[in-house]
mmCIF file of C-alpha atoms (C1' of nucleotides) in Angstrom:
data_model
loop_
_atom_site.group_PDB
_atom_site.id
_atom_site.type_symbol
_atom_site.label_atom_id
_atom_site.label_comp_id
_atom_site.label_asym_id
_atom_site.label_seq_id
_atom_site.Cartn_x
_atom_site.Cartn_y
_atom_site.Cartn_z
ATOM 1 C CA MET U 16 76.837 111.609 113.927
ATOM 2 C CA LYS U 17 79.640 109.109 113.375
ATOM 3 C CA ILE U 18 79.075 106.216 110.936
ATOM 4 C CA ALA U 19 81.755 103.525 110.606
ATOM 5 C CA THR U 20 82.439 100.358 108.629
ATOM 6 C CA TRP U 21 84.828 97.566 109.565
ATOM 7 C CA ASN U 22 85.544 94.148 108.101
ATOM 8 C CA VAL U 23 86.513 92.347 111.307
ATOM 9 C CA ASN U 24 87.411 88.900 109.852
ATOM 10 C CA SER U 25 85.611 86.854 112.548
ATOM 11 C CA ILE U 26 83.851 88.501 115.476
ATOM 12 C CA LYS U 27 84.778 85.575 117.723
ATOM 13 C CA ALA U 28 88.521 85.815 117.080
ATOM 14 C CA ARG U 29 88.484 89.619 117.253
ATOM 15 C CA LYS U 30 86.069 90.489 120.060
ATOM 16 C CA PRO U 31 88.466 92.155 122.559
ATOM 17 C CA ARG U 32 90.014 94.383 119.886
ATOM 18 C CA ILE U 33 86.599 95.265 118.486
ATOM 19 C CA LEU U 34 85.210 96.259 121.882
ATOM 20 C CA ASP U 35 88.351 98.297 122.636
ATOM 21 C CA TRP U 36 87.854 100.221 119.410
ATOM 22 C CA PHE U 37 84.154 100.797 120.121
ATOM 23 C CA ASP U 38 84.984 102.142 123.595
ATOM 24 C CA GLU U 39 87.510 104.549 122.086
ATOM 25 C CA ALA U 40 85.890 105.553 118.773
ATOM 26 C CA LYS U 41 82.296 105.520 120.019
ATOM 27 C CA PRO U 42 80.585 105.333 116.616
ATOM 28 C CA ASP U 43 76.863 106.151 116.556
ATOM 29 C CA VAL U 44 76.411 103.598 113.788
ATOM 30 C CA CYS U 45 78.753 100.806 112.657
ATOM 31 C CA VAL U 46 78.406 98.107 110.032
ATOM 32 C CA LEU U 47 80.574 95.011 110.406
ATOM 33 C CA GLN U 48 81.553 92.505 107.720
ATOM 34 C CA GLU U 49 82.866 88.934 107.835
ATOM 35 C CA ILE U 50 81.526 88.260 111.303
ATOM 36 C CA LYS U 51 81.658 84.542 110.343
ATOM 37 C CA CYS U 52 78.994 83.428 112.804
ATOM 38 C CA VAL U 53 75.303 82.614 112.948
ATOM 39 C CA ASP U 54 72.937 85.168 114.507
ATOM 40 C CA GLU U 55 72.746 83.336 117.851
ATOM 41 C CA ALA U 56 76.561 83.285 118.234
ATOM 42 C CA PHE U 57 76.948 87.068 117.817
ATOM 43 C CA PRO U 58 77.995 88.768 121.102
ATOM 44 C CA THR U 59 74.867 90.932 121.107
ATOM 45 C CA GLY U 60 75.024 91.547 124.856
ATOM 46 C CA ASP U 61 78.485 93.147 124.711
ATOM 47 C CA PHE U 62 77.148 95.789 122.316
ATOM 48 C CA GLU U 63 73.805 96.230 124.081
ATOM 49 C CA GLU U 64 75.769 96.982 127.274
ATOM 50 C CA ARG U 65 77.374 99.829 125.327
ATOM 51 C CA GLY U 66 74.025 101.212 124.236
ATOM 52 C CA TYR U 67 73.713 99.707 120.749
ATOM 53 C CA ASN U 68 70.711 98.283 118.966
ATOM 54 C CA VAL U 69 71.996 95.133 117.256
ATOM 55 C CA PHE U 70 70.892 93.661 113.918
ATOM 56 C CA VAL U 71 72.707 90.596 112.595
ATOM 57 C CA TYR U 72 72.574 88.828 109.240
ATOM 58 C CA GLY U 73 74.831 85.932 110.130
ATOM 59 C CA GLN U 74 76.222 82.883 108.370
ATOM 60 C CA LYS U 75 78.240 79.933 109.567
ATOM 61 C CA THR U 76 81.999 80.005 108.784
ATOM 62 C CA TYR U 77 81.871 82.581 105.964
ATOM 63 C CA ASN U 78 80.584 86.118 105.348
ATOM 64 C CA GLY U 79 77.994 87.566 107.736
ATOM 65 C CA VAL U 80 77.208 91.262 108.328
ATOM 66 C CA ALA U 81 75.832 93.298 111.212
ATOM 67 C CA LEU U 82 74.318 96.752 111.774
ATOM 68 C CA LEU U 83 74.862 98.420 115.159
ATOM 69 C CA SER U 84 73.270 101.728 116.135
ATOM 70 C CA LYS U 85 72.970 103.831 119.273
ATOM 71 C CA HIS U 86 69.871 105.380 117.707
ATOM 72 C CA PRO U 87 66.593 103.616 116.915
ATOM 73 C CA VAL U 88 66.562 101.651 113.645
ATOM 74 C CA GLU U 89 63.565 101.030 111.390
ATOM 75 C CA ASP U 90 62.822 98.914 108.323
ATOM 76 C CA VAL U 91 65.839 96.587 108.480
ATOM 77 C CA ILE U 92 66.364 94.393 105.414
ATOM 78 C CA LYS U 93 68.784 91.473 105.065
ATOM 79 C CA GLY U 94 70.179 90.715 101.607
ATOM 80 C CA LEU U 95 70.074 92.884 98.471
ATOM 81 C CA PRO U 96 66.531 93.337 97.154
ATOM 82 C CA ASN U 97 65.699 91.336 94.022
ATOM 83 C CA PHE U 98 68.902 89.280 94.189
ATOM 84 C CA GLU U 99 68.887 85.563 94.953
ATOM 85 C CA ASP U 100 71.852 84.923 97.245
ATOM 86 C CA ASP U 101 72.704 82.207 99.742
ATOM 87 C CA GLN U 102 75.553 84.305 101.182
ATOM 88 C CA ALA U 103 74.973 86.895 103.945
ATOM 89 C CA ARG U 104 76.533 90.035 102.450
ATOM 90 C CA TYR U 105 74.138 92.965 102.883
ATOM 91 C CA ILE U 106 72.090 94.577 105.649
ATOM 92 C CA GLU U 107 70.325 97.938 105.633
ATOM 93 C CA GLY U 108 68.222 100.004 108.005
ATOM 94 C CA THR U 109 66.993 103.546 108.650
ATOM 95 C CA ILE U 110 68.713 105.299 111.550
ATOM 96 C CA ILE U 111 66.427 107.652 113.487
ATOM 97 C CA PRO U 112 68.503 109.995 115.684
ATOM 98 C CA ASP U 113 66.661 112.256 118.115
ATOM 99 C CA ASP U 114 68.773 115.313 117.273
ATOM 100 C CA THR U 115 69.420 115.083 113.503
ATOM 101 C CA ASP U 116 67.632 113.963 110.349
ATOM 102 C CA PRO U 117 67.306 110.230 109.624
ATOM 103 C CA ILE U 118 69.742 108.425 107.342
ATOM 104 C CA ARG U 119 69.413 105.025 105.733
ATOM 105 C CA VAL U 120 72.619 102.981 106.094
ATOM 106 C CA GLY U 121 73.619 99.862 104.150
ATOM 107 C CA GLY U 122 76.361 97.488 105.291
ATOM 108 C CA LEU U 123 78.066 95.784 102.338
ATOM 109 C CA TYR U 124 80.404 92.806 101.980
ATOM 110 C CA MET U 125 81.083 92.548 98.254
ATOM 111 C CA PRO U 126 82.242 89.162 96.920
ATOM 112 C CA ASN U 127 86.011 88.988 96.441
ATOM 113 C CA GLY U 128 85.718 87.616 92.888
ATOM 114 C CA ASN U 129 89.033 85.780 92.614
ATOM 115 C CA PRO U 130 90.009 83.897 90.613
ATOM 116 C CA ALA U 131 88.983 85.870 87.545
ATOM 117 C CA PRO U 132 87.725 84.643 85.197
ATOM 118 C CA GLY U 133 85.585 81.925 86.783
ATOM 119 C CA PRO U 134 82.344 81.362 88.672
ATOM 120 C CA LYS U 135 83.397 83.548 91.618
ATOM 121 C CA TRP U 136 84.153 86.407 89.242
ATOM 122 C CA ASP U 137 80.749 85.936 87.562
ATOM 123 C CA TYR U 138 79.102 86.033 91.003
ATOM 124 C CA LYS U 139 80.866 89.299 91.831
ATOM 125 C CA LEU U 140 79.739 90.894 88.555
ATOM 126 C CA ALA U 141 76.127 89.789 89.169
ATOM 127 C CA PHE U 142 76.262 91.125 92.740
ATOM 128 C CA ILE U 143 77.581 94.458 91.429
ATOM 129 C CA GLU U 144 74.676 94.770 88.981
ATOM 130 C CA ALA U 145 72.172 94.078 91.778
ATOM 131 C CA LEU U 146 73.889 96.622 94.046
ATOM 132 C CA ILE U 147 73.888 99.307 91.340
ATOM 133 C CA ARG U 148 70.178 98.690 90.631
ATOM 134 C CA HIS U 149 69.494 99.063 94.351
ATOM 135 C CA MET U 150 71.588 102.237 94.608
ATOM 136 C CA GLU U 151 69.694 103.719 91.638
ATOM 137 C CA ASP U 152 66.402 102.888 93.327
ATOM 138 C CA ARG U 153 67.495 104.468 96.611
ATOM 139 C CA PHE U 154 68.965 107.504 94.812
ATOM 140 C CA SER U 155 65.601 108.230 93.182
ATOM 141 C CA ARG U 156 63.978 108.558 96.617
ATOM 142 C CA GLU U 157 66.017 111.711 97.297
ATOM 143 C CA GLU U 158 66.773 110.728 100.894
ATOM 144 C CA ALA U 159 69.997 110.563 102.893
ATOM 145 C CA PHE U 160 71.534 107.151 102.127
ATOM 146 C CA CYS U 161 74.973 105.673 102.800
ATOM 147 C CA VAL U 162 76.366 102.382 101.532
ATOM 148 C CA ALA U 163 79.302 101.514 103.781
ATOM 149 C CA GLY U 164 81.428 98.430 103.636
ATOM 150 C CA ASP U 165 84.062 96.219 102.084
ATOM 151 C CA TYR U 166 83.518 96.854 98.361
ATOM 152 C CA ASN U 167 86.461 94.633 97.350
ATOM 153 C CA ILE U 168 87.082 97.297 94.687
ATOM 154 C CA ILE U 169 90.303 99.329 94.379
ATOM 155 C CA PRO U 170 88.991 102.460 92.626
ATOM 156 C CA SER U 171 92.309 103.692 91.189
ATOM 157 C CA ALA U 172 96.057 103.084 91.128
ATOM 158 C CA ASP U 173 96.363 105.229 94.265
ATOM 159 C CA GLY U 174 94.608 102.439 96.142
ATOM 160 C CA VAL U 175 97.186 99.691 95.620
ATOM 161 C CA TYR U 176 100.883 99.482 96.449
ATOM 162 C CA ASP U 177 101.700 97.684 93.180
ATOM 163 C CA PRO U 178 99.172 98.572 90.448
ATOM 164 C CA LYS U 179 100.938 96.584 87.723
ATOM 165 C CA GLY U 180 101.147 93.481 89.862
ATOM 166 C CA TRP U 181 97.417 93.701 90.668
ATOM 167 C CA ALA U 182 96.208 94.482 87.133
ATOM 168 C CA ASP U 183 94.496 91.099 86.634
ATOM 169 C CA ASP U 184 93.160 90.725 90.181
ATOM 170 C CA ALA U 185 89.402 90.715 90.746
ATOM 171 C CA LEU U 186 89.818 93.667 93.132
ATOM 172 C CA PHE U 187 91.433 95.896 90.502
ATOM 173 C CA ARG U 188 90.299 94.686 87.066
ATOM 174 C CA PRO U 189 88.835 97.340 84.747
ATOM 175 C CA GLU U 190 85.308 95.946 85.164
ATOM 176 C CA VAL U 191 85.176 96.664 88.920
ATOM 177 C CA ARG U 192 86.872 100.040 88.602
ATOM 178 C CA ALA U 193 84.218 100.904 86.004
ATOM 179 C CA ALA U 194 81.536 99.733 88.450
ATOM 180 C CA PHE U 195 82.827 102.153 91.089
ATOM 181 C CA ARG U 196 82.708 104.971 88.533
ATOM 182 C CA ARG U 197 79.140 103.960 87.648
ATOM 183 C CA MET U 198 78.136 104.292 91.312
ATOM 184 C CA LYS U 199 79.585 107.799 91.373
ATOM 185 C CA ALA U 200 77.897 108.570 88.034
ATOM 186 C CA ILE U 201 74.514 107.797 89.626
ATOM 187 C CA GLY U 202 75.320 110.709 91.916
ATOM 188 C CA PHE U 203 76.994 109.069 94.911
ATOM 189 C CA THR U 204 80.004 110.673 96.630
ATOM 190 C CA SER U 205 82.860 108.570 97.992
ATOM 191 C CA ALA U 206 83.176 110.202 101.405
ATOM 192 C CA VAL U 207 86.825 109.581 102.272
ATOM 193 C CA HIS U 208 88.015 110.487 98.760
ATOM 194 C CA ALA U 209 86.045 113.742 99.018
ATOM 195 C CA LEU U 210 87.838 114.863 102.184
ATOM 196 C CA MET U 211 91.306 113.244 102.003
ATOM 197 C CA GLN U 212 93.688 114.213 99.224
ATOM 198 C CA GLU U 213 96.468 111.827 100.165
ATOM 199 C CA PRO U 214 96.389 108.163 99.052
ATOM 200 C CA TYR U 215 95.387 105.823 101.850
ATOM 201 C CA TYR U 216 94.838 102.125 102.469
ATOM 202 C CA THR U 217 92.184 100.256 104.474
ATOM 203 C CA PHE U 218 93.556 96.691 104.211
ATOM 204 C CA TRP U 219 96.948 95.048 104.587
ATOM 205 C CA ASP U 220 97.366 91.343 103.865
ATOM 206 C CA TYR U 221 98.529 89.091 106.680
ATOM 207 C CA GLN U 222 101.178 87.629 104.371
ATOM 208 C CA GLY U 223 104.638 88.820 103.495
ATOM 209 C CA GLY U 224 104.923 91.510 106.160
ATOM 210 C CA ALA U 225 102.486 93.698 104.217
ATOM 211 C CA TRP U 226 101.759 96.008 107.177
ATOM 212 C CA LYS U 227 105.425 96.757 107.886
ATOM 213 C CA LYS U 228 106.106 97.409 104.191
ATOM 214 C CA ASN U 229 102.854 99.399 103.864
ATOM 215 C CA HIS U 230 101.747 97.082 101.072
ATOM 216 C CA GLY U 231 98.080 97.999 101.412
ATOM 217 C CA LEU U 232 94.853 98.170 99.458
ATOM 218 C CA GLN U 233 92.028 100.697 99.490
ATOM 219 C CA ILE U 234 88.863 98.571 99.362
ATOM 220 C CA ASP U 235 86.576 99.806 102.165
ATOM 221 C CA HIS U 236 84.384 102.764 101.205
ATOM 222 C CA LEU U 237 81.382 104.851 102.248
ATOM 223 C CA LEU U 238 79.275 106.101 99.335
ATOM 224 C CA LEU U 239 76.779 108.880 100.021
ATOM 225 C CA SER U 240 73.634 110.046 98.251
ATOM 226 C CA PRO U 241 73.552 113.845 97.659
ATOM 227 C CA GLU U 242 71.254 114.307 100.659
ATOM 228 C CA ALA U 243 73.861 112.554 102.849
ATOM 229 C CA ALA U 244 76.898 114.136 101.139
ATOM 230 C CA ASP U 245 75.487 117.598 101.921
ATOM 231 C CA ARG U 246 75.825 116.708 105.611
ATOM 232 C CA LEU U 247 79.411 115.323 105.377
ATOM 233 C CA GLU U 248 81.774 116.999 107.862
ATOM 234 C CA GLU U 249 84.721 114.670 108.460
ATOM 235 C CA ALA U 250 86.161 111.322 107.369
ATOM 236 C CA GLY U 251 88.959 109.105 108.621
ATOM 237 C CA VAL U 252 90.738 105.753 108.542
ATOM 238 C CA ASP U 253 91.839 104.238 111.872
ATOM 239 C CA ALA U 254 94.944 102.577 110.439
ATOM 240 C CA ASP U 255 96.662 102.189 113.821
ATOM 241 C CA VAL U 256 94.178 99.435 114.627
ATOM 242 C CA ARG U 257 96.037 97.214 112.113
ATOM 243 C CA ASP U 258 99.324 97.309 114.064
ATOM 244 C CA PRO U 259 99.906 93.894 115.677
ATOM 245 C CA GLU U 260 101.916 95.581 118.449
ATOM 246 C CA THR U 261 99.153 97.888 119.615
ATOM 247 C CA GLY U 262 95.988 96.972 121.418
ATOM 248 C CA ASN U 263 94.806 93.886 123.108
ATOM 249 C CA GLY U 264 97.451 91.412 124.259
ATOM 250 C CA ASP U 265 97.888 88.497 121.888
ATOM 251 C CA VAL U 266 94.600 89.073 120.062
ATOM 252 C CA LYS U 267 95.596 89.524 116.422
ATOM 253 C CA PRO U 268 94.219 92.439 114.379
ATOM 254 C CA SER U 269 91.829 92.141 111.459
ATOM 255 C CA ASP U 270 93.420 92.609 108.041
ATOM 256 C CA HIS U 271 91.001 95.550 107.520
ATOM 257 C CA VAL U 272 90.757 98.745 109.618
ATOM 258 C CA PRO U 273 87.737 100.881 110.572
ATOM 259 C CA VAL U 274 86.757 103.630 108.137
ATOM 260 C CA TRP U 275 84.358 106.341 109.343
ATOM 261 C CA ILE U 276 82.597 109.604 108.632
ATOM 262 C CA ASN U 277 80.952 112.331 110.655
ATOM 263 C CA ILE U 278 77.759 113.820 109.262
ATOM 264 C CA ALA U 279 75.576 116.596 110.594
ATOM 265 C "C1'" DA K 24 107.950 78.907 90.642
ATOM 266 C "C1'" DT K 25 106.862 78.384 95.287
ATOM 267 C "C1'" DG K 26 105.177 79.829 99.487
ATOM 268 C "C1'" DG K 27 104.166 83.337 102.204
ATOM 269 C "C1'" DT K 28 98.972 84.230 107.014
ATOM 270 C "C1'" DT K 29 94.824 83.869 109.172
ATOM 271 C "C1'" DG K 30 90.047 81.859 110.423
ATOM 272 C "C1'" DT K 31 87.036 78.144 110.581
ATOM 273 C "C1'" DA K 32 87.072 73.746 111.752
ATOM 274 C "C1'" DC K 33 89.706 69.580 111.588
ATOM 275 C "C1'" DA K 34 90.676 68.941 105.491
ATOM 276 C "C1'" DA K 35 90.328 72.292 102.626
ATOM 277 C "C1'" DC K 36 88.586 76.528 101.297
ATOM 278 C "C1'" DA K 37 88.219 81.531 101.379
ATOM 279 C "C1'" DA K 38 90.469 85.799 101.537
#
DNA sequence: ATGGTTGTACAACAA
């Protein structure tokens, strides 16, 4: 079963490229971030035509997440439990395939946190604490669980083209790197790190020719509970989707690319 | 030091 995450940076501006990727990659489950639309404006029909059950936690202009699944989905929640938030950044549901065991999948859009220090940084730190509490709660249930999404955390120097230049950025500060280690210390496995030895990026800024210079960041991750990690078979990053020259006419790419795993 | 891209929405903010 293929589970993917992709920060699409506006579903409306990206729709042709997104549908092209779905037709090629055929994920069983995909979480999307930064859809930047209200629930009613999401192109639900385009995904239903392709066999997906569609769950949207939308927001006007900013944020917004979605959970798409070819398999039945139960117990969908919108927003992190026990965390007051007026921004649509988390969705979660239990995937019930007919041929494999169920898995609960969370779709995450972590706050960016810049500038740090400041109120946006404080919001990111509070969101992290709520996420870690939730991951601890889910871990204790001893069920297959995957948190997939845009963590806005660069876990190590391998994940940034210029570590020194990014030292004070909210995506790379010691506090968020420590948070990523805390998630692993609970017992979660970072799926792509587990299977790929080489450094890799999942995001390239639109500015300064970052794609051509390979000035990327590694900020999109899939973290697995032990029950899910035991089933991990394959992981990948569809970096070619970022190339402005490939794909759909003059429709520009997202600054993030799809990241995916295959589990038994 | 400044500006450098893109999306939303139409000025300015977020990333």
